[in-house]
mmCIF file of C-alpha atoms in Angstrom:
data_model
loop_
_atom_site.group_PDB
_atom_site.id
_atom_site.type_symbol
_atom_site.label_atom_id
_atom_site.label_comp_id
_atom_site.label_asym_id
_atom_site.label_seq_id
_atom_site.Cartn_x
_atom_site.Cartn_y
_atom_site.Cartn_z
ATOM 1 C CA MET A 767 -28.280 1.953 -8.648
ATOM 2 C CA LEU A 768 -26.432 3.047 -12.043
ATOM 3 C CA GLU A 769 -28.006 6.648 -11.269
ATOM 4 C CA VAL A 770 -25.396 7.132 -8.673
ATOM 5 C CA LEU A 771 -22.631 6.760 -11.248
ATOM 6 C CA GLN A 772 -23.612 10.702 -12.291
ATOM 7 C CA TYR A 773 -22.265 11.879 -8.721
ATOM 8 C CA ASP A 774 -18.671 13.173 -8.751
ATOM 9 C CA PHE A 775 -17.536 11.806 -5.806
ATOM 10 C CA ILE A 776 -18.755 8.309 -7.177
ATOM 11 C CA GLN A 777 -16.628 8.976 -10.296
ATOM 12 C CA ASN A 778 -13.491 9.566 -8.202
ATOM 13 C CA ALA A 779 -14.058 6.786 -5.993
ATOM 14 C CA ILE A 780 -14.007 4.447 -8.852
ATOM 15 C CA ILE A 781 -11.294 5.811 -10.859
ATOM 16 C CA ALA A 782 -9.299 5.906 -6.996
ATOM 17 C CA GLY A 783 -9.949 2.394 -6.381
ATOM 18 C CA ILE A 784 -8.569 1.210 -10.068
ATOM 19 C CA LEU A 785 -5.404 3.189 -9.539
ATOM 20 C CA ILE A 786 -5.183 2.080 -6.002
ATOM 21 C CA SER A 787 -5.639 -1.685 -7.233
ATOM 22 C CA ILE A 788 -3.159 -1.493 -10.041
ATOM 23 C CA ALA A 789 -0.580 -0.018 -7.594
ATOM 24 C CA ALA A 790 -1.149 -2.780 -4.817
ATOM 25 C CA GLY A 791 -1.087 -5.617 -7.175
ATOM 26 C CA ILE A 792 2.640 -4.633 -8.308
ATOM 27 C CA ILE A 793 3.717 -3.757 -5.036
ATOM 28 C CA GLY A 794 1.849 -6.520 -3.147
ATOM 29 C CA SER A 795 3.498 -8.905 -5.287
ATOM 30 C CA LEU A 796 6.804 -7.558 -4.379
ATOM 31 C CA VAL A 797 5.911 -7.260 -0.496
ATOM 32 C CA VAL A 798 4.702 -11.261 -0.349
ATOM 33 C CA VAL A 799 7.563 -12.387 -2.733
ATOM 34 C CA ASN A 800 10.261 -10.842 -0.873
ATOM 35 C CA LYS A 801 8.638 -11.671 2.808
ATOM 36 C CA ILE A 802 8.650 -7.833 4.279
ATOM 37 C CA THR A 803 4.530 -8.105 4.835
ATOM 38 C CA PHE A 804 5.792 -6.924 8.667
ATOM 39 C CA LEU A 805 8.145 -3.993 7.272
ATOM 40 C CA THR A 806 5.552 -3.014 5.133
ATOM 41 C CA GLY A 807 2.945 -2.936 8.092
ATOM 42 C CA GLY A 808 5.638 -0.714 10.011
ATOM 43 C CA ILE A 809 6.007 1.905 7.274
ATOM 44 C CA ALA A 810 2.205 1.905 7.054
ATOM 45 C CA HIS A 811 2.056 3.009 10.660
ATOM 46 C CA SER A 812 4.958 5.000 10.820
ATOM 47 C CA ALA A 813 3.156 6.993 8.028
ATOM 48 C CA TYR A 814 0.731 8.378 10.456
ATOM 49 C CA GLY A 815 3.908 9.835 11.629
ATOM 50 C CA GLY A 816 3.756 12.592 8.436
ATOM 51 C CA ILE A 817 0.134 12.913 8.901
ATOM 52 C CA GLY A 818 0.250 14.623 11.923
ATOM 53 C CA LEU A 819 3.227 16.682 11.002
ATOM 54 C CA ALA A 820 1.315 17.381 8.045
ATOM 55 C CA VAL A 821 -1.495 18.715 9.742
ATOM 56 C CA TYR A 822 0.459 20.729 12.329
ATOM 57 C CA LEU A 823 2.790 22.175 9.290
ATOM 58 C CA GLY A 824 -0.565 22.750 7.216
ATOM 59 C CA ILE A 825 0.778 21.263 4.455
ATOM 60 C CA PRO A 826 -0.822 18.510 2.429
ATOM 61 C CA ILE A 827 -1.409 15.330 4.509
ATOM 62 C CA LEU A 828 -0.630 12.653 1.662
ATOM 63 C CA PHE A 829 2.953 14.985 0.729
ATOM 64 C CA GLY A 830 3.448 15.030 4.672
ATOM 65 C CA ALA A 831 2.875 11.047 4.743
ATOM 66 C CA THR A 832 4.740 10.595 1.432
ATOM 67 C CA ILE A 833 7.863 11.783 2.664
ATOM 68 C CA PHE A 834 7.925 10.391 6.278
ATOM 69 C CA ALA A 835 7.137 7.258 4.951
ATOM 70 C CA ILE A 836 9.950 7.429 1.879
ATOM 71 C CA ILE A 837 12.077 8.283 5.307
ATOM 72 C CA THR A 838 11.163 5.346 7.517
ATOM 73 C CA ALA A 839 11.698 2.992 4.674
ATOM 74 C CA ILE A 840 14.902 3.985 4.103
ATOM 75 C CA LEU A 841 15.632 3.838 7.525
ATOM 76 C CA ILE A 842 14.264 0.226 7.669
ATOM 77 C CA ALA A 843 16.245 -0.985 4.960
ATOM 78 C CA ILE A 844 19.545 0.109 6.618
ATOM 79 C CA ILE A 845 18.781 -0.904 9.896
ATOM 80 C CA THR A 846 17.599 -4.420 8.712
ATOM 81 C CA LEU A 847 20.351 -5.126 6.344
ATOM 82 C CA LYS A 848 23.123 -4.555 9.063
ATOM 83 C CA ASN A 849 20.996 -6.400 11.938
ATOM 84 C CA LYS A 850 18.475 -8.974 10.696
ATOM 85 C CA SER A 851 18.360 -10.728 14.116
ATOM 86 C CA ARG A 852 16.365 -7.863 15.508
ATOM 87 C CA ILE A 853 13.706 -6.993 12.635
ATOM 88 C CA ASP A 854 10.844 -7.500 14.708
ATOM 89 C CA ALA A 855 11.888 -5.284 17.844
ATOM 90 C CA ILE A 856 13.224 -2.266 15.380
ATOM 91 C CA ILE A 857 9.963 -2.534 13.081
ATOM 92 C CA GLY A 858 7.850 -2.566 16.626
ATOM 93 C CA MET A 859 9.767 0.515 17.565
ATOM 94 C CA MET A 860 9.407 2.631 14.713
ATOM 95 C CA TRP A 861 5.601 1.607 14.384
ATOM 96 C CA ALA A 862 4.992 2.784 17.559
ATOM 97 C CA SER A 863 7.104 5.847 17.171
ATOM 98 C CA GLY A 864 5.526 6.890 13.843
ATOM 99 C CA MET A 865 1.898 6.689 15.278
ATOM 100 C CA ALA A 866 3.134 8.464 18.793
ATOM 101 C CA ILE A 867 4.660 11.163 16.851
ATOM 102 C CA GLY A 868 1.524 11.608 14.796
ATOM 103 C CA ILE A 869 -0.784 11.681 18.192
ATOM 104 C CA VAL A 870 1.755 14.445 19.632
ATOM 105 C CA PHE A 871 1.752 16.866 16.669
ATOM 106 C CA ILE A 872 -2.118 16.548 16.256
ATOM 107 C CA ASP A 873 -2.600 17.373 20.182
ATOM 108 C CA ILE A 874 -0.551 19.864 19.641
ATOM 109 C CA THR A 875 -2.349 21.638 16.866
ATOM 110 C CA PRO A 876 -4.899 24.244 17.620
ATOM 111 C CA GLY A 877 -8.083 24.418 16.343
ATOM 112 C CA TYR A 878 -7.350 21.221 13.719
ATOM 113 C CA ASN A 879 -10.575 19.622 11.899
ATOM 114 C CA VAL A 880 -9.084 17.124 9.771
ATOM 115 C CA ASP A 881 -11.178 13.869 9.920
ATOM 116 C CA LEU A 882 -8.347 11.760 10.848
ATOM 117 C CA MET A 883 -10.438 8.633 11.451
ATOM 118 C CA SER A 884 -10.968 8.527 7.524
ATOM 119 C CA TYR A 885 -6.313 8.288 7.520
ATOM 120 C CA LEU A 886 -6.869 5.168 9.993
ATOM 121 C CA PHE A 887 -9.747 3.274 8.000
ATOM 122 C CA GLY A 888 -9.815 4.923 4.723
ATOM 123 C CA SER A 889 -13.084 6.936 2.934
ATOM 124 C CA ILE A 890 -12.832 6.524 -0.547
ATOM 125 C CA ILE A 891 -15.727 8.370 -1.130
ATOM 126 C CA ALA A 892 -13.672 11.523 0.239
ATOM 127 C CA VAL A 893 -11.192 11.581 -2.680
ATOM 128 C CA SER A 894 -10.242 14.642 -4.182
ATOM 129 C CA SER A 895 -9.308 15.569 -8.074
ATOM 130 C CA GLU A 896 -5.526 16.237 -6.225
ATOM 131 C CA ASP A 897 -5.803 12.538 -4.663
ATOM 132 C CA LEU A 898 -6.331 11.007 -8.152
ATOM 133 C CA ILE A 899 -3.592 13.513 -9.977
ATOM 134 C CA PHE A 900 -0.852 12.002 -6.832
ATOM 135 C CA MET A 901 -2.222 7.975 -7.315
ATOM 136 C CA SER A 902 -2.204 8.252 -11.357
ATOM 137 C CA LEU A 903 1.561 9.875 -10.846
ATOM 138 C CA LEU A 904 2.340 6.896 -8.565
ATOM 139 C CA ASP A 905 1.038 4.190 -10.727
ATOM 140 C CA ILE A 906 3.294 6.019 -13.487
ATOM 141 C CA PHE A 907 6.210 5.962 -11.497
ATOM 142 C CA ILE A 908 5.580 2.411 -10.207
ATOM 143 C CA VAL A 909 5.007 0.538 -13.701
ATOM 144 C CA ILE A 910 8.430 2.378 -15.189
ATOM 145 C CA ILE A 911 10.477 1.380 -12.054
ATOM 146 C CA VAL A 912 9.473 -2.252 -12.093
ATOM 147 C CA VAL A 913 9.384 -2.417 -16.036
ATOM 148 C CA PHE A 914 12.860 -0.822 -16.430
ATOM 149 C CA PHE A 915 14.137 -3.142 -13.387
ATOM 150 C CA TYR A 916 12.585 -6.131 -13.667
ATOM 151 C CA LYS A 917 15.117 -8.645 -14.139
ATOM 152 C CA PRO A 918 17.275 -7.137 -10.933
ATOM 153 C CA ILE A 919 14.359 -7.038 -8.796
ATOM 154 C CA LEU A 920 13.196 -10.449 -9.676
ATOM 155 C CA ALA A 921 16.734 -12.067 -8.760
ATOM 156 C CA VAL A 922 16.734 -9.895 -5.561
ATOM 157 C CA SER A 923 13.362 -11.208 -4.736
ATOM 158 C CA TYR A 924 13.845 -14.620 -5.284
ATOM 159 C CA ASP A 925 17.364 -15.448 -4.576
ATOM 160 C CA SER A 926 19.726 -12.233 -3.094
ATOM 161 C CA GLU A 927 22.528 -14.040 -2.533
ATOM 162 C CA PHE A 928 22.957 -15.544 -6.175
ATOM 163 C CA ALA A 929 21.950 -11.544 -7.372
ATOM 164 C CA GLY A 930 24.728 -10.155 -5.186
ATOM 165 C CA LEU A 931 27.049 -13.018 -7.042
ATOM 166 C CA ARG A 932 25.989 -11.600 -10.603
ATOM 167 C CA GLY A 933 27.025 -8.304 -9.537
ATOM 168 C CA ILE A 934 23.630 -6.827 -8.609
ATOM 169 C CA ASN A 935 23.104 -4.123 -6.039
ATOM 170 C CA VAL A 936 21.127 -6.108 -3.738
ATOM 171 C CA LYS A 937 21.215 -3.444 -1.047
ATOM 172 C CA PHE A 938 19.574 -0.677 -3.437
ATOM 173 C CA PHE A 939 16.952 -3.046 -4.516
ATOM 174 C CA TYR A 940 16.110 -3.943 -1.513
ATOM 175 C CA THR A 941 15.536 -0.690 -0.547
ATOM 176 C CA LEU A 942 13.782 0.419 -3.740
ATOM 177 C CA ILE A 943 11.258 -2.043 -2.847
ATOM 178 C CA LEU A 944 10.737 -0.762 0.352
ATOM 179 C CA ILE A 945 10.274 2.711 -1.213
ATOM 180 C CA LEU A 946 7.746 1.566 -3.660
ATOM 181 C CA ALA A 947 5.685 -0.185 -0.779
ATOM 182 C CA SER A 948 6.015 2.836 1.185
ATOM 183 C CA LEU A 949 4.451 4.849 -1.846
ATOM 184 C CA CYS A 950 2.124 2.580 -2.114
ATOM 185 C CA VAL A 951 0.941 2.162 1.222
ATOM 186 C CA VAL A 952 0.622 6.288 0.957
ATOM 187 C CA ALA A 953 -1.714 6.146 -1.741
ATOM 188 C CA ALA A 954 -3.706 2.960 -0.531
ATOM 189 C CA ILE A 955 -4.522 5.485 2.659
ATOM 190 C CA LYS A 956 -7.671 6.989 1.097
ATOM 191 C CA ALA A 957 -9.021 4.047 0.171
ATOM 192 C CA VAL A 958 -8.860 1.509 3.277
ATOM 193 C CA GLY A 959 -6.719 3.517 5.671
ATOM 194 C CA LEU A 960 -3.284 2.512 7.101
ATOM 195 C CA ILE A 961 -5.016 -0.238 9.519
ATOM 196 C CA LEU A 962 -6.382 -2.052 6.716
ATOM 197 C CA VAL A 963 -3.617 -1.840 4.248
ATOM 198 C CA ILE A 964 -1.750 -4.609 4.640
ATOM 199 C CA ALA A 965 -4.522 -6.548 3.890
ATOM 200 C CA LEU A 966 -5.078 -5.095 0.290
ATOM 201 C CA LEU A 967 -1.444 -5.760 -0.628
ATOM 202 C CA THR A 968 -1.306 -8.968 0.682
ATOM 203 C CA ILE A 969 -4.901 -10.645 -0.045
ATOM 204 C CA PRO A 970 -5.018 -10.377 -3.546
ATOM 205 C CA THR A 971 -1.519 -11.280 -4.408
ATOM 206 C CA TYR A 972 -2.019 -15.036 -2.318
ATOM 207 C CA LEU A 973 -4.625 -15.732 -4.627
ATOM 208 C CA ALA A 974 -2.753 -14.617 -7.581
ATOM 209 C CA GLU A 975 -0.022 -17.068 -6.371
ATOM 210 C CA THR A 976 -2.557 -19.577 -7.036
ATOM 211 C CA PHE A 977 -2.985 -19.122 -10.738
ATOM 212 C CA ALA A 978 0.399 -17.497 -11.898
ATOM 213 C CA ASN A 979 3.695 -19.152 -12.538
ATOM 214 C CA LYS A 980 5.666 -16.022 -12.655
ATOM 215 C CA LEU A 981 6.064 -12.667 -11.236
ATOM 216 C CA SER A 982 4.754 -10.563 -13.905
ATOM 217 C CA ASN A 983 1.513 -12.448 -14.074
ATOM 218 C CA MET A 984 1.253 -12.510 -10.661
ATOM 219 C CA MET A 985 1.236 -8.877 -10.590
ATOM 220 C CA ILE A 986 -1.268 -8.437 -13.239
ATOM 221 C CA ILE A 987 -3.632 -11.470 -11.665
ATOM 222 C CA SER A 988 -3.387 -9.450 -8.289
ATOM 223 C CA SER A 989 -4.237 -6.117 -9.813
ATOM 224 C CA ILE A 990 -7.230 -7.671 -11.165
ATOM 225 C CA LEU A 991 -8.154 -9.482 -8.511
ATOM 226 C CA ALA A 992 -7.499 -6.166 -6.304
ATOM 227 C CA THR A 993 -9.688 -3.991 -8.700
ATOM 228 C CA MET A 994 -12.391 -6.664 -8.614
ATOM 229 C CA PHE A 995 -12.308 -6.569 -4.481
ATOM 230 C CA THR A 996 -11.959 -2.384 -4.311
ATOM 231 C CA LEU A 997 -15.226 -2.187 -6.926
ATOM 232 C CA CYS A 998 -17.072 -4.659 -5.033
ATOM 233 C CA GLY A 999 -16.298 -3.594 -1.699
ATOM 234 C CA LEU A 1000 -17.303 0.242 -2.938
ATOM 235 C CA VAL A 1001 -21.262 -0.570 -4.070
ATOM 236 C CA ILE A 1002 -21.459 -2.939 -0.460
ATOM 237 C CA SER A 1003 -20.741 0.000 1.021
ATOM 238 C CA TYR A 1004 -22.904 2.271 -0.741
ATOM 239 C CA LEU A 1005 -26.094 -0.135 -0.551
ATOM 240 C CA TYR A 1006 -25.717 -1.004 3.468
ATOM 241 C CA ASP A 1007 -23.950 2.114 4.440
ATOM 242 C CA ILE A 1008 -20.736 0.962 5.774
ATOM 243 C CA SER A 1009 -17.366 1.648 6.129
ATOM 244 C CA SER A 1010 -15.911 1.279 2.062
ATOM 245 C CA GLY A 1011 -12.178 0.145 3.605
ATOM 246 C CA ALA A 1012 -13.863 -2.234 5.690
ATOM 247 C CA SER A 1013 -16.133 -3.367 2.810
ATOM 248 C CA ILE A 1014 -13.260 -3.661 0.284
ATOM 249 C CA ILE A 1015 -10.983 -6.027 2.937
ATOM 250 C CA MET A 1016 -14.121 -8.245 3.693
ATOM 251 C CA VAL A 1017 -15.163 -8.836 0.456
ATOM 252 C CA SER A 1018 -11.288 -9.871 -0.270
ATOM 253 C CA VAL A 1019 -11.027 -12.095 2.756
ATOM 254 C CA VAL A 1020 -14.357 -13.922 1.753
ATOM 255 C CA ALA A 1021 -12.900 -14.136 -2.060
ATOM 256 C CA LEU A 1022 -9.698 -15.935 -0.551
ATOM 257 C CA ALA A 1023 -11.522 -18.111 1.943
ATOM 258 C CA THR A 1024 -13.961 -19.153 -0.722
ATOM 259 C CA ILE A 1025 -11.329 -19.952 -3.242
ATOM 260 C CA LYS A 1026 -9.010 -21.786 -0.674
ATOM 261 C CA ILE A 1027 -11.995 -23.902 0.438
ATOM 262 C CA LEU A 1028 -13.112 -24.388 -3.389
ATOM 263 C CA LYS A 1029 -9.368 -25.534 -4.323
ATOM 264 C CA LYS A 1030 -9.425 -28.082 -1.401
#
């Protein structure tokens, strides 16, 4: 088993798994605490539009998905802040529109040969050196933002009305959280794909809530759990020759179910 570590693609997969898990643990905690799992799911599926656009324009796929996801996050923030009573319908429309845009651009791209299934269901084994650089920069950016703005993010996450009374710009930090979530979604595409990315963001955090009594601890524990699930999923994927994204999520689900049963 250890001899496989000599291969570059295995080393890249392990490094990518750790980098993605750090981002997923931090951002997943914010997603769960702010109860924006559905919004993040809308951003994730809308990002497929950026993938299709990137294929059509011939630009790096993760770059196209990042720009599209950030724009979607800002639009969702603006719309949901003004019309909270129709959040579910708005997200549903943007979810479907993003997927449709991606499919249309892919259909009209002549002779494309990109493995688009890997972006839907993940293929962490195919992570390149450029992807690792992107993930590293993303992790650094997320950690800096969260550390620098921890107190206002904490206040907005747990009591936005009180935060507003204290002079905190609730709209700005709500939008910032959605943008960070969109960046994390794009980074996790290669690991678990757009379809399964929400599970990676939420399952470790649900477990971390059992052991943490404050947001910062939840982020740390969630990152550690996500790393464990990702690495275990990679091992199972290699041993049984199954999809890495599905393996990672199944490990997470089994761990969640086991701990909840033992706790009861």
